[in-house]
Amino acid sequence: MSLIVDVAEALVVELNAGSFSQTLSAQRHYVPSFELPDMANLHVSVVPKGMAITNSDRNRNSHDVQIDVAVQKKFEAGDAAEIDPLMDLVEEIADFFRLRRLSSYPNAHWIKTEHKPIYAQEHWDELRQFTSVLTFTFRVVR
Amino acid sequence: MADLLETGSNWLQGQRKKHATREVTYRQGVNSAPVQATVGRTVFEQDDGSGVIVRTEIRDYLIDAVDLVLGGQAVLPERGDRIEETNGGKKYAYEVMPLGSEPHWRYSDPYRKTLRIHTKHIATEDA
């Protein structure tokens, strides 16, 4: 498989093996596309986003691989009691990968995490759904 | 002198209700009531810009404003209200939500007789 798919798949493996405050089943997608009625259940989607390749040394390149992890769930009331646990889960996932070397792809090590949007206002307003996207950058030197 | 446009609009709304409505259940909080509604349908796709696409079926319901009485009081639609339709042994639930830049409801006529309520399909279950 391509490098970015390997890294994305490794994230899926780590997420599904991890211990979080809510049970989750992460899945890799090229284009995550769901029907609103299915969103009553928690969805964690792992999506390859981009890659920057720079020179590392004479023989190797440094590949900075960006992977999106989207956490989504349709809410009922959208109040703190319902949304706070989802925000907690997103933070747990962010913390989970911080400084991590992926066990199923040990060449990849964590560089940075961006959290944007913290929650998508369009989905909140127009779908009454929580959508939060973490973008992880992992570096592979090869 | 009577407003002919208003008279005509009222007549049309009466014909719509008489010939082009079905019974649905309107839920707001703990209150619910059967109401006569005209159904419209659109298919819609949304992308939040982060590449996460959520597809949903949109339905507009036309309901006479005077018919929306819940818990003994006339009410206006609120976000999160539910409209349920039963058809072919299935119950289809739609939730009141805004549509693009439009609010979740508006009057569909200049005389504020009929509500046009935007909803999105959120669940199907056995009736």
Coordinates of C-alpha atoms in Angstrom, one line a residue:
Chain A
M1 CA 0.0 0.0 0.0
S2 CA 1.0 3.6 -0.4
L3 CA 2.8 5.3 2.5
I4 CA -0.1 7.5 3.4
V5 CA -2.6 4.6 3.4
D6 CA -0.3 2.6 5.5
V7 CA -0.1 5.4 8.1
A8 CA -3.9 5.9 8.0
E9 CA -4.4 2.2 8.5
A10 CA -2.0 2.2 11.4
L11 CA -4.0 5.0 13.0
V12 CA -7.2 2.9 12.6
V13 CA -5.5 -0.1 14.3
E14 CA -4.2 2.1 17.2
L15 CA -7.6 3.8 17.7
N16 CA -9.5 0.5 17.7
A17 CA -7.0 -1.0 20.2
G18 CA -7.0 2.1 22.4
S19 CA -9.0 2.6 25.6
F20 CA -11.3 5.6 25.6
S21 CA -14.2 6.9 27.6
Q22 CA -16.6 5.8 24.8
T23 CA -16.5 2.6 22.8
L24 CA -15.5 3.5 19.2
S25 CA -14.9 1.7 16.0
A26 CA -12.7 3.7 13.7
Q27 CA -12.9 3.1 10.0
R28 CA -10.6 4.3 7.1
H29 CA -12.3 6.2 4.3
Y30 CA -11.2 8.0 1.2
V31 CA -14.3 10.2 1.2
P32 CA -16.4 9.7 4.3
S33 CA -20.0 10.0 3.3
F34 CA -22.9 9.1 5.5
E35 CA -26.6 9.3 5.7
L36 CA -28.0 11.5 8.5
P37 CA -30.1 8.7 10.0
D38 CA -27.0 6.6 10.5
M39 CA -25.3 9.4 12.5
A40 CA -27.3 8.6 15.7
N41 CA -24.3 6.3 16.4
L42 CA -20.8 7.5 17.0
H43 CA -18.7 7.6 13.9
V44 CA -14.9 7.9 13.9
S45 CA -13.4 8.3 10.4
V46 CA -9.8 8.2 9.5
V47 CA -9.0 9.9 6.2
P48 CA -5.7 10.5 4.4
K49 CA -5.4 14.3 3.9
G50 CA -2.0 15.2 2.5
M51 CA 1.8 14.7 2.4
A52 CA 4.8 17.0 2.3
I53 CA 8.1 15.4 1.1
T54 CA 11.4 17.2 1.9
N55 CA 15.0 16.2 1.9
S56 CA 16.2 14.4 5.0
D57 CA 19.7 13.4 4.2
R58 CA 21.6 12.2 1.1
N59 CA 19.7 9.0 0.7
R60 CA 16.4 9.6 2.4
N61 CA 13.4 11.8 2.3
S62 CA 11.2 13.0 5.1
H63 CA 7.5 12.4 4.5
D64 CA 5.2 14.5 6.7
V65 CA 1.9 12.6 6.4
Q66 CA -1.4 14.3 7.4
I67 CA -4.3 12.2 8.5
D68 CA -7.7 13.5 9.5
V69 CA -9.7 11.9 12.2
A70 CA -13.3 13.0 12.3
V71 CA -15.5 12.3 15.3
Q72 CA -19.2 12.6 14.5
K73 CA -22.5 12.0 16.2
K74 CA -26.1 13.3 15.7
F75 CA -27.3 14.9 18.9
E76 CA -30.7 15.3 20.5
A77 CA -30.6 18.5 22.4
G78 CA -27.0 19.7 21.9
D79 CA -26.6 20.7 25.5
A80 CA -23.5 20.3 27.6
A81 CA -24.5 17.0 29.0
E82 CA -24.6 15.6 25.5
I83 CA -21.7 17.4 23.9
D84 CA -19.1 17.5 26.7
P85 CA -18.5 13.7 26.5
L86 CA -17.8 14.0 22.8
M87 CA -15.4 16.9 23.3
D88 CA -13.7 14.7 26.0
L89 CA -13.4 11.9 23.5
V90 CA -11.8 14.1 20.9
E91 CA -9.3 15.4 23.4
E92 CA -8.6 11.8 24.5
I93 CA -7.8 10.9 20.9
A94 CA -5.6 13.9 20.5
D95 CA -3.7 13.0 23.7
F96 CA -3.5 9.4 22.6
F97 CA -1.4 10.1 19.6
R98 CA 0.8 12.8 21.1
L99 CA 4.5 11.8 21.0
R100 CA 3.4 8.4 19.8
R101 CA 5.2 6.1 17.4
L102 CA 2.7 4.0 15.6
S103 CA 3.1 0.4 16.7
S104 CA 1.9 -1.2 13.5
Y105 CA 4.0 1.3 11.4
P106 CA 6.9 2.1 13.7
N107 CA 8.6 4.3 11.1
A108 CA 5.9 6.9 11.6
H109 CA 6.2 9.2 14.6
W110 CA 4.0 12.0 15.7
I111 CA 4.9 15.5 14.8
K112 CA 1.9 17.6 15.5
T113 CA -1.9 17.7 16.0
E114 CA -4.2 20.4 14.7
H115 CA -7.8 20.6 15.9
K116 CA -9.9 22.5 13.4
P117 CA -12.7 22.7 13.3
I118 CA -13.2 22.0 17.0
Y119 CA -16.8 21.5 15.9
A120 CA -18.3 22.2 12.5
Q121 CA -20.8 25.0 12.9
E122 CA -22.5 24.1 9.6
H123 CA -23.2 20.6 10.8
W124 CA -24.3 21.8 14.2
D125 CA -26.7 24.3 12.7
E126 CA -28.0 22.5 9.7
L127 CA -27.9 18.8 10.8
R128 CA -27.9 19.1 14.6
Q129 CA -24.8 16.9 14.5
F130 CA -21.5 17.1 16.3
T131 CA -18.5 17.0 13.9
S132 CA -15.0 17.5 15.1
V133 CA -11.9 17.0 13.0
L134 CA -8.3 16.3 14.3
T135 CA -5.5 16.5 11.8
F136 CA -2.4 14.5 12.8
T137 CA 1.0 14.8 11.2
F138 CA 3.2 11.8 11.3
R139 CA 6.8 11.9 9.9
V140 CA 8.3 8.9 8.1
V141 CA 11.9 9.1 7.0
R142 CA 12.8 6.6 4.3
Chain B
M1 CA -63.1 46.4 0.2
A2 CA -61.9 42.8 0.5
D3 CA -58.3 42.0 -0.5
L4 CA -58.9 39.7 -3.5
L5 CA -55.4 38.3 -3.4
E6 CA -55.8 37.3 0.3
T7 CA -59.2 35.8 -0.5
G8 CA -57.7 33.8 -3.4
S9 CA -54.8 32.7 -1.3
N10 CA -57.0 31.6 1.5
W11 CA -59.2 29.6 -1.0
L12 CA -56.0 28.0 -2.4
Q13 CA -54.8 27.1 1.0
G14 CA -58.2 25.6 1.8
Q15 CA -58.0 23.5 -1.4
R16 CA -54.5 22.4 -0.5
K17 CA -55.6 21.2 2.9
K18 CA -58.7 19.5 1.6
H19 CA -57.1 17.6 -1.3
A20 CA -53.3 17.5 -0.8
T21 CA -52.6 16.7 2.9
R22 CA -52.0 13.6 5.0
E23 CA -52.0 13.1 8.7
V24 CA -48.7 13.4 10.5
T25 CA -47.7 13.5 14.1
Y26 CA -46.0 16.7 15.3
R27 CA -43.8 16.5 18.4
Q28 CA -42.4 19.3 20.4
G29 CA -40.8 18.3 23.7
V30 CA -43.3 16.1 25.5
N31 CA -46.3 17.3 23.6
S32 CA -47.5 15.8 20.3
A33 CA -50.6 16.1 18.2
P34 CA -51.9 14.8 14.8
V35 CA -52.0 17.5 12.1
Q36 CA -52.8 17.6 8.4
A37 CA -49.7 18.4 6.4
T38 CA -48.8 18.7 2.7
V39 CA -45.4 17.1 2.0
G40 CA -42.7 18.3 -0.3
R41 CA -39.4 16.4 -1.0
T42 CA -35.9 17.3 -2.0
V43 CA -32.6 15.4 -1.9
F44 CA -29.7 17.3 -0.4
E45 CA -26.0 16.8 0.2
Q46 CA -23.8 18.7 2.5
D47 CA -20.0 19.0 2.9
D48 CA -18.5 20.8 5.9
G49 CA -15.4 21.8 4.0
S50 CA -13.3 19.2 5.9
G51 CA -14.3 16.5 3.4
V52 CA -16.9 14.9 5.6
I53 CA -20.1 14.5 3.7
V54 CA -23.4 13.9 5.3
R55 CA -26.4 13.2 3.0
T56 CA -29.9 13.7 4.1
E57 CA -33.4 13.7 2.7
I58 CA -35.2 17.0 3.2
R59 CA -38.9 17.4 3.5
D60 CA -40.8 20.5 3.7
Y61 CA -44.2 20.3 5.5
L62 CA -46.9 22.8 4.9
I63 CA -49.2 23.1 7.9
D64 CA -51.9 25.6 8.7
A65 CA -50.7 27.8 11.4
V66 CA -53.9 27.5 13.3
D67 CA -53.6 23.7 13.3
L68 CA -50.3 23.6 15.2
V69 CA -51.7 23.4 18.7
L70 CA -49.8 21.4 21.3
G71 CA -50.6 21.1 24.9
G72 CA -53.6 23.3 24.4
Q73 CA -51.6 26.2 23.1
A74 CA -50.8 27.5 19.6
V75 CA -47.1 27.1 19.0
L76 CA -44.5 27.8 16.3
P77 CA -42.0 25.3 15.1
E78 CA -38.7 25.0 17.0
R79 CA -35.4 23.4 16.0
G80 CA -35.4 19.8 17.1
D81 CA -39.2 19.3 16.8
R82 CA -40.1 16.0 15.2
I83 CA -42.6 15.2 12.5
E84 CA -43.5 11.6 12.1
E85 CA -45.2 9.9 9.1
T86 CA -46.4 6.4 9.0
N87 CA -46.4 4.7 5.6
G88 CA -46.4 1.0 4.6
G89 CA -45.8 -0.3 8.1
K90 CA -42.8 2.1 8.7
K91 CA -42.6 5.2 10.8
Y92 CA -40.4 7.9 9.3
A93 CA -39.1 10.6 11.6
Y94 CA -38.1 14.0 10.4
E95 CA -36.4 16.7 12.6
V96 CA -37.0 20.4 12.2
M97 CA -33.8 22.1 11.1
P98 CA -32.7 25.1 9.1
L99 CA -32.0 24.7 5.4
G100 CA -28.9 26.5 4.1
S101 CA -29.4 30.2 4.9
E102 CA -33.1 29.8 5.5
P103 CA -34.4 29.5 9.0
H104 CA -36.2 26.2 10.1
W105 CA -39.6 27.6 9.2
R106 CA -41.2 30.5 7.4
Y107 CA -44.7 31.5 6.4
S108 CA -45.4 30.2 2.9
D109 CA -48.0 32.9 2.1
P110 CA -48.1 36.6 2.6
Y111 CA -51.0 36.3 5.0
R112 CA -49.3 34.1 7.6
K113 CA -51.8 31.3 7.3
T114 CA -49.5 28.5 6.3
L115 CA -46.2 27.4 7.9
R116 CA -43.5 25.9 5.6
I117 CA -41.4 23.8 7.9
H118 CA -38.0 22.5 6.9
T119 CA -37.1 19.0 8.1
K120 CA -34.5 16.3 7.6
H121 CA -35.0 12.6 7.8
I122 CA -33.3 11.2 10.9
A123 CA -34.8 7.7 11.5
T124 CA -37.0 5.0 10.1
E125 CA -38.5 2.3 12.3
D126 CA -41.2 -0.3 12.2
A127 CA -44.6 1.3 13.0

